[in-house]
Amino acid sequence: MERRKFLKGAATGGAAAAIAAPLAAPAIAQEAPTVRWRLTSGFPRSLDTIFGAAEVFAEQCKAMSGGKIEIQVFPAGEIVPTPQAAEAVGTNTVEMAHTCSYYYWGKDPTFALGTAVPFGLNARLMNGWLYENGGNDMLNAFYAKHNIFGIPGGNTGVQMGGWWRKEIGSVADLQGVKMRIAGIAGSVMEKLGVVPQQIPGGDIYPSLERGTIDAAEWIGPYDDQKLGFNKVAPYYYYPGFWEGGPTIHFFINLDKWNELPEDYKSIMINAGAYANTFMMARYDTRNPAALRSLIAGGAQLKAFPQDVLEAALAASNEVYEEISASNADFKQIWDSMKAYRSEGYLWYQVAEYSFDNFQIRNRSKG
């Protein structure tokens, strides 16, 4: 009898009511704040890979947060132009930017180390240094002085040496050449006689077309073809020794970053790592076909002469010594990168380099 009473009460009261009522949302979901941020990209929307990494980041943040983190991505210039993006983030004009740290090296040369410097690290070693050798922490200690927190969010791999209106046969041919080139690489090339020009990506084509500049480096075949550089400069040089493994960063206003819950910070760091992988994978997939197409269309592929590479290496070391003598932040970070490069390439040469060379020599046999 008592058992029948219990079952009847459960059906009409407690148990049925519990089943009928909607399940309560987990406490973490109820308490999670909504984040609505704007992100200014350093790149035009037409460059689907380097611009697209920011969209990938935003998608991942939204998915992992259950829609609580929404980041709206704006192309370069819609909110602020690329040269002002870092300052805009630091002053909270915009919460985020996706850009190259070395664009802001004029504020402090240390910014250049966040992206790439001549004869620095390749993409794999850059990731190793950032994630496993304290690189992220050292860079963020520096970025904090500008009220910025940085998350790695992309890498193009070794870039090309750019488009040239005339052939380069030796260092002597560099004298007086006006070249669009970013970061510390401009100072290095200046020592070789080049006149460096800081020009945003969207302005490179008309500058080459009008002859305002004689040469320009950008990224690699996939993006270069989209921008049409082969139509206004016939010689395509390699390698881009100034960008062995350039990292693109998500810059976040430091105050906004510090306000985030720890789980949101983890979401953004992991979304950045996903974007980092996405960008490299897409460039590696799309560059080969683009290079074939450019050559078929008349682009003349050229390797930099050995004396140019040797002179550039010597000039790079001079620049690093000069900056390190008066800039403690630069010296600390560059010394760390340089030590990691020495160890990293020792291992790289033993395994990766020898394997890659064999594959290249025998690629027609497999």
C-alpha atoms as one frame of an Amber mdcrd trajectory, in Angstrom:
protein
   0.000   0.000   0.000   2.751   2.411   0.945   4.573   1.529  -2.295   1.449
   2.335  -4.380   1.112   5.696  -2.638   4.726   6.578  -3.390   4.415   5.722
  -7.097   1.180   7.688  -7.379   2.733  10.708  -5.675   5.812  10.528  -7.853
   3.731  10.427 -11.004   1.562  13.369 -10.036   4.122  15.394  -8.184   7.862
  15.336  -7.682   9.214  12.987 -10.363   6.851  14.044 -13.140   7.440  17.689
 -12.362  11.154  17.144 -12.508  10.870  15.458 -15.893   8.572  18.131 -17.279
  10.714  21.031 -16.100  13.587  22.126 -18.346  16.995  21.098 -17.143  18.803
  23.914 -15.383  21.759  25.303 -17.338  25.167  24.532 -15.844  26.326  27.202
 -13.443  29.335  28.042 -15.631  27.064  28.757 -18.613  24.739  30.906 -16.517
  27.592  32.960 -15.152  29.627  33.263 -18.347  29.740  36.861 -19.588  29.048
  37.814 -23.164  32.021  39.245 -25.044  31.422  41.318 -28.176  34.697  42.551
 -29.639  35.876  44.094 -32.884  39.044  42.916 -34.594  40.896  44.998 -37.161
  42.924  42.933 -39.608  46.194  44.116 -41.079  45.171  42.596 -44.424  42.548
  43.019 -47.153  39.602  40.635 -47.321  40.692  39.422 -50.776  43.632  37.532
 -49.232  41.559  34.642 -47.958  44.395  32.876 -46.127  46.154  35.581 -44.147
  42.913  37.519 -43.624  40.928  34.309 -43.270  42.932  33.197 -40.227  41.192
  35.923 -38.219  37.806  34.629 -39.360  38.841  31.103 -38.378  39.872  32.436
 -34.952  36.506  34.165 -34.498  34.589  31.033 -35.536  36.519  28.877 -33.083
  36.029  31.330 -30.214  32.294  31.395 -30.846  31.989  27.619 -31.125  34.066
  26.848 -28.017  32.251  29.422 -25.893  28.756  28.353 -26.913  28.236  31.676
 -28.639  29.355  33.773 -25.673  32.423  35.148 -27.470  31.627  36.966 -30.691
  34.423  38.719 -32.558  33.621  40.772 -35.648  36.495  40.864 -38.153  37.122
  44.015 -40.190  39.534  44.276 -43.141  42.488  46.652 -43.008  41.410  50.277
 -43.114  37.737  49.888 -42.215  38.353  50.836 -38.593  42.003  51.893 -38.632
  44.765  51.529 -41.221  47.314  48.766 -40.661  50.149  51.076 -39.487  47.939
  52.258 -36.600  46.529  48.903 -35.514  48.899  48.217 -32.596  48.358  51.676
 -31.123  44.595  51.352 -31.617  44.624  48.122 -29.600  46.829  49.594 -26.884
  44.498  52.574 -26.448  41.351  50.393 -26.689  40.105  52.114 -29.818  39.537
  48.524 -30.909  39.779  45.461 -28.713  41.853  43.322 -31.090  44.016  43.269
 -34.185  45.373  40.482 -36.368  48.596  41.802 -37.780  52.354  41.471 -38.119
  54.257  42.655 -35.089  57.135  43.898 -37.249  54.908  46.535 -38.857  55.401
  48.520 -35.633  59.152  48.186 -35.334  59.460  51.953 -35.787  57.956  52.339
 -32.302  60.538  49.886 -30.964  62.731  47.461 -32.973  61.747  44.703 -30.542
  58.366  44.488 -32.277  60.165  42.996 -35.279  61.166  39.899 -33.334  57.515
  38.935 -32.880  57.185  38.292 -36.616  60.520  37.611 -38.301  63.975  39.053
 -38.827  66.524  38.284 -41.551  68.173  34.885 -41.091  66.044  34.190 -38.036
  63.898  31.100 -37.438  61.931  29.034 -39.916  58.251  28.325 -39.204  58.818
  25.134 -37.229  61.564  26.633 -35.117  59.538  29.800 -34.583  56.680  27.736
 -33.178  59.113  25.763 -31.051  60.650  28.916 -29.645  57.263  30.549 -29.004
  55.501  27.602 -27.374  58.322  25.620 -25.779  61.248  27.950 -25.156  59.637
  30.956 -23.462  59.203  33.052 -26.589  55.558  33.885 -25.919  56.322  34.956
 -22.373  59.245  37.166 -23.404  57.261  38.825 -26.166  54.281  39.428 -23.901
  56.492  40.998 -21.257  57.508  43.447 -23.984  54.024  43.887 -25.467  52.675
  44.691 -21.979  54.674  47.922 -22.084  52.364  48.932 -24.934  49.216  47.644
 -23.173  48.982  44.664 -25.531  48.734  40.907 -25.057  49.823  38.775 -28.006
  48.684  35.332 -29.186  50.392  33.641 -32.162  47.826  33.315 -34.922  49.413
  32.294 -38.200  52.603  31.638 -40.100  53.222  31.821 -43.838  56.362  29.704
 -43.919  59.468  30.911 -45.756  58.429  33.731 -48.043  59.615  34.626 -51.513
  62.254  37.267 -52.228  59.777  39.459 -54.053  59.130  40.924 -57.477  61.805
  42.962 -59.226  61.588  45.135 -62.301  65.216  44.389 -63.179  67.456  41.363
 -62.812  69.854  41.179 -59.850  73.233  39.721 -60.757  75.231  40.854 -57.744
  75.167  43.158 -54.717  76.136  46.039 -57.009  72.760  45.788 -58.746  70.988
  46.660 -55.494  72.337  50.203 -55.382  69.521  52.746 -55.412  66.737  50.174
 -55.819  63.527  51.422 -54.182  61.984  48.381 -52.534  58.851  47.817 -50.522
  60.096  45.780 -47.566  58.865  45.629 -43.989  60.503  45.490 -40.593  64.175
  45.331 -39.730  64.774  43.796 -43.152  64.535  47.328 -44.528  67.490  48.399
 -42.395  69.466  45.378 -43.546  68.747  45.984 -47.217  69.588  49.650 -46.750
  73.129  48.618 -45.834  73.302  46.916 -49.232  72.275  50.067 -51.078  68.503
  49.500 -51.267  66.122  52.373 -50.468  63.455  50.690 -48.282  59.815  51.731
 -48.558  57.079  50.991 -46.012  53.960  50.453 -48.135  50.771  48.582 -47.102
  49.918  45.489 -49.131  47.029  47.139 -50.963  49.285  49.892 -52.333  52.072
  47.689 -53.675  50.626  46.993 -57.130  50.007  50.617 -58.152  53.411  51.614
 -56.763  55.132  48.965 -58.893  52.998  49.802 -61.910  53.829  53.518 -61.751
  57.506  52.848 -61.086  57.342  54.548 -57.688  59.166  51.467 -56.434  61.457
  49.047 -58.283  60.815  45.924 -56.237  58.438  44.604 -53.607  58.238  41.634
 -51.295  54.919  40.374 -50.032  54.309  36.748 -49.109  54.379  33.981 -51.690
  52.868  32.704 -54.937  49.253  32.263 -53.817  48.796  35.806 -52.515  51.221
  37.421 -54.964  49.225  36.053 -57.882  46.005  37.396 -56.400  47.557  40.847
 -56.190  48.867  40.659 -59.756  52.492  41.566 -59.109  53.630  39.395 -62.018
  51.910  41.831 -64.387  54.162  44.732 -63.432  57.496  43.107 -62.443  58.873
  40.089 -64.356  61.561  38.715 -61.999  60.477  36.592 -59.039  63.320  36.016
 -56.577  63.789  33.522 -53.781  64.267  32.942 -50.910  62.862  35.695 -48.724
  65.789  35.427 -46.329  64.276  38.168 -44.185  61.215  36.029 -43.368  62.059
  32.428 -42.699  58.993  31.793 -40.533  56.958  34.961 -39.942  54.367  34.745
 -37.178  51.202  36.810 -37.399  49.774  37.813 -34.024  46.424  38.461 -32.467
  46.990  41.617 -30.445  44.494  42.117 -27.608  44.120  45.185 -25.409  45.831
  44.149 -22.171  43.122  45.568 -19.892  40.437  43.712 -21.849  42.505  40.538
 -21.722  42.947  40.771 -17.960  39.184  41.163 -17.502  38.449  37.848 -19.215
  37.626  34.711 -17.218  40.383  32.116 -17.334  38.336  29.750 -19.493  37.833
  32.517 -22.082  41.576  33.136 -22.148  42.139  29.436 -22.785  39.566  29.484
 -25.588  41.331  32.380 -27.298  44.796  30.851 -26.925  43.563  27.585 -28.424
  41.675  29.365 -31.201  44.919  31.191 -31.996  46.798  27.882 -32.181  44.158
  26.561 -34.563  44.495  29.655 -36.768  48.266  29.235 -36.655  47.959  25.703
 -38.045  45.273  26.665 -40.562  47.336  29.405 -42.199  50.457  27.319 -42.689
  48.484  24.353 -44.010  46.588  26.439 -46.544  49.688  28.216 -47.858  51.543
  24.911 -48.183  48.598  23.515 -50.123  47.954  26.451 -52.449  51.394  27.874
 -53.149  52.642  25.085 -55.460  49.845  25.447 -58.018  50.101  29.222 -57.891
  53.851  29.092 -58.543  53.348  26.820 -61.543  50.699  29.177 -62.876  52.911
  32.248 -62.440  55.816  30.619 -64.280  53.494  29.438 -67.059  52.321  33.042
 -67.346  55.849  34.356 -67.905  57.235  35.068 -64.447  60.992  34.455 -64.374
  61.976  32.540 -61.252  65.416  33.538 -59.962  67.572  32.665 -56.960  69.375
  35.479 -55.193  73.099  35.391 -56.041  75.331  33.952 -53.333  77.124  37.269
 -52.765  73.785  38.949 -52.037  72.934  36.357 -49.374  76.384  36.582 -47.772
  76.344  40.387 -47.764  72.830  40.385 -46.307  73.858  38.009 -43.513  76.796
  40.240 -42.574  74.582  43.321 -42.665  71.958  41.577 -40.503  74.480  40.791
 -37.804  75.631  44.407 -37.830  72.068  45.644 -37.396  71.410  43.264 -34.495
  74.574  44.342 -32.719  73.745  48.013 -33.193  70.221  47.638 -31.828  71.240
  45.349 -28.968  73.781  47.910 -27.767  71.003  50.348 -26.839  67.857  48.237
 -26.467  67.762  45.737 -23.603  64.408  44.229 -24.624  65.645  43.532 -28.126
  68.917  42.067 -26.891  67.231  39.699 -24.426  64.769  38.332 -26.957  67.208
  38.184 -29.873  69.803  36.363 -27.760  67.141  33.796 -26.875  66.091  33.340
 -30.508  69.678  33.111 -31.675  70.538  30.398 -29.146  67.403  28.467 -30.099
  68.279  28.819 -33.781  71.716  27.325 -33.202  70.356  24.275 -31.394  67.308
  23.942 -33.602  69.162  23.912 -36.886  71.655  21.371 -35.525  68.762  18.944
 -35.079  66.988  20.146 -38.227  70.081  19.424 -40.316  70.488  15.918 -38.944
  66.917  14.797 -39.605  64.603  17.139 -41.509  67.101  18.730 -43.877  68.687
  15.442 -44.947  65.266  13.835 -45.411  63.939  16.796 -47.405  66.984  16.909
 -49.653  66.698  13.215 -50.443  62.998  13.620 -51.224  63.698  16.566 -53.506
  66.421  14.696 -55.402  64.222  11.641 -55.853  60.739  13.109 -56.154  60.390
  11.851 -59.757  61.034   8.231 -58.750  58.170   7.742 -56.333
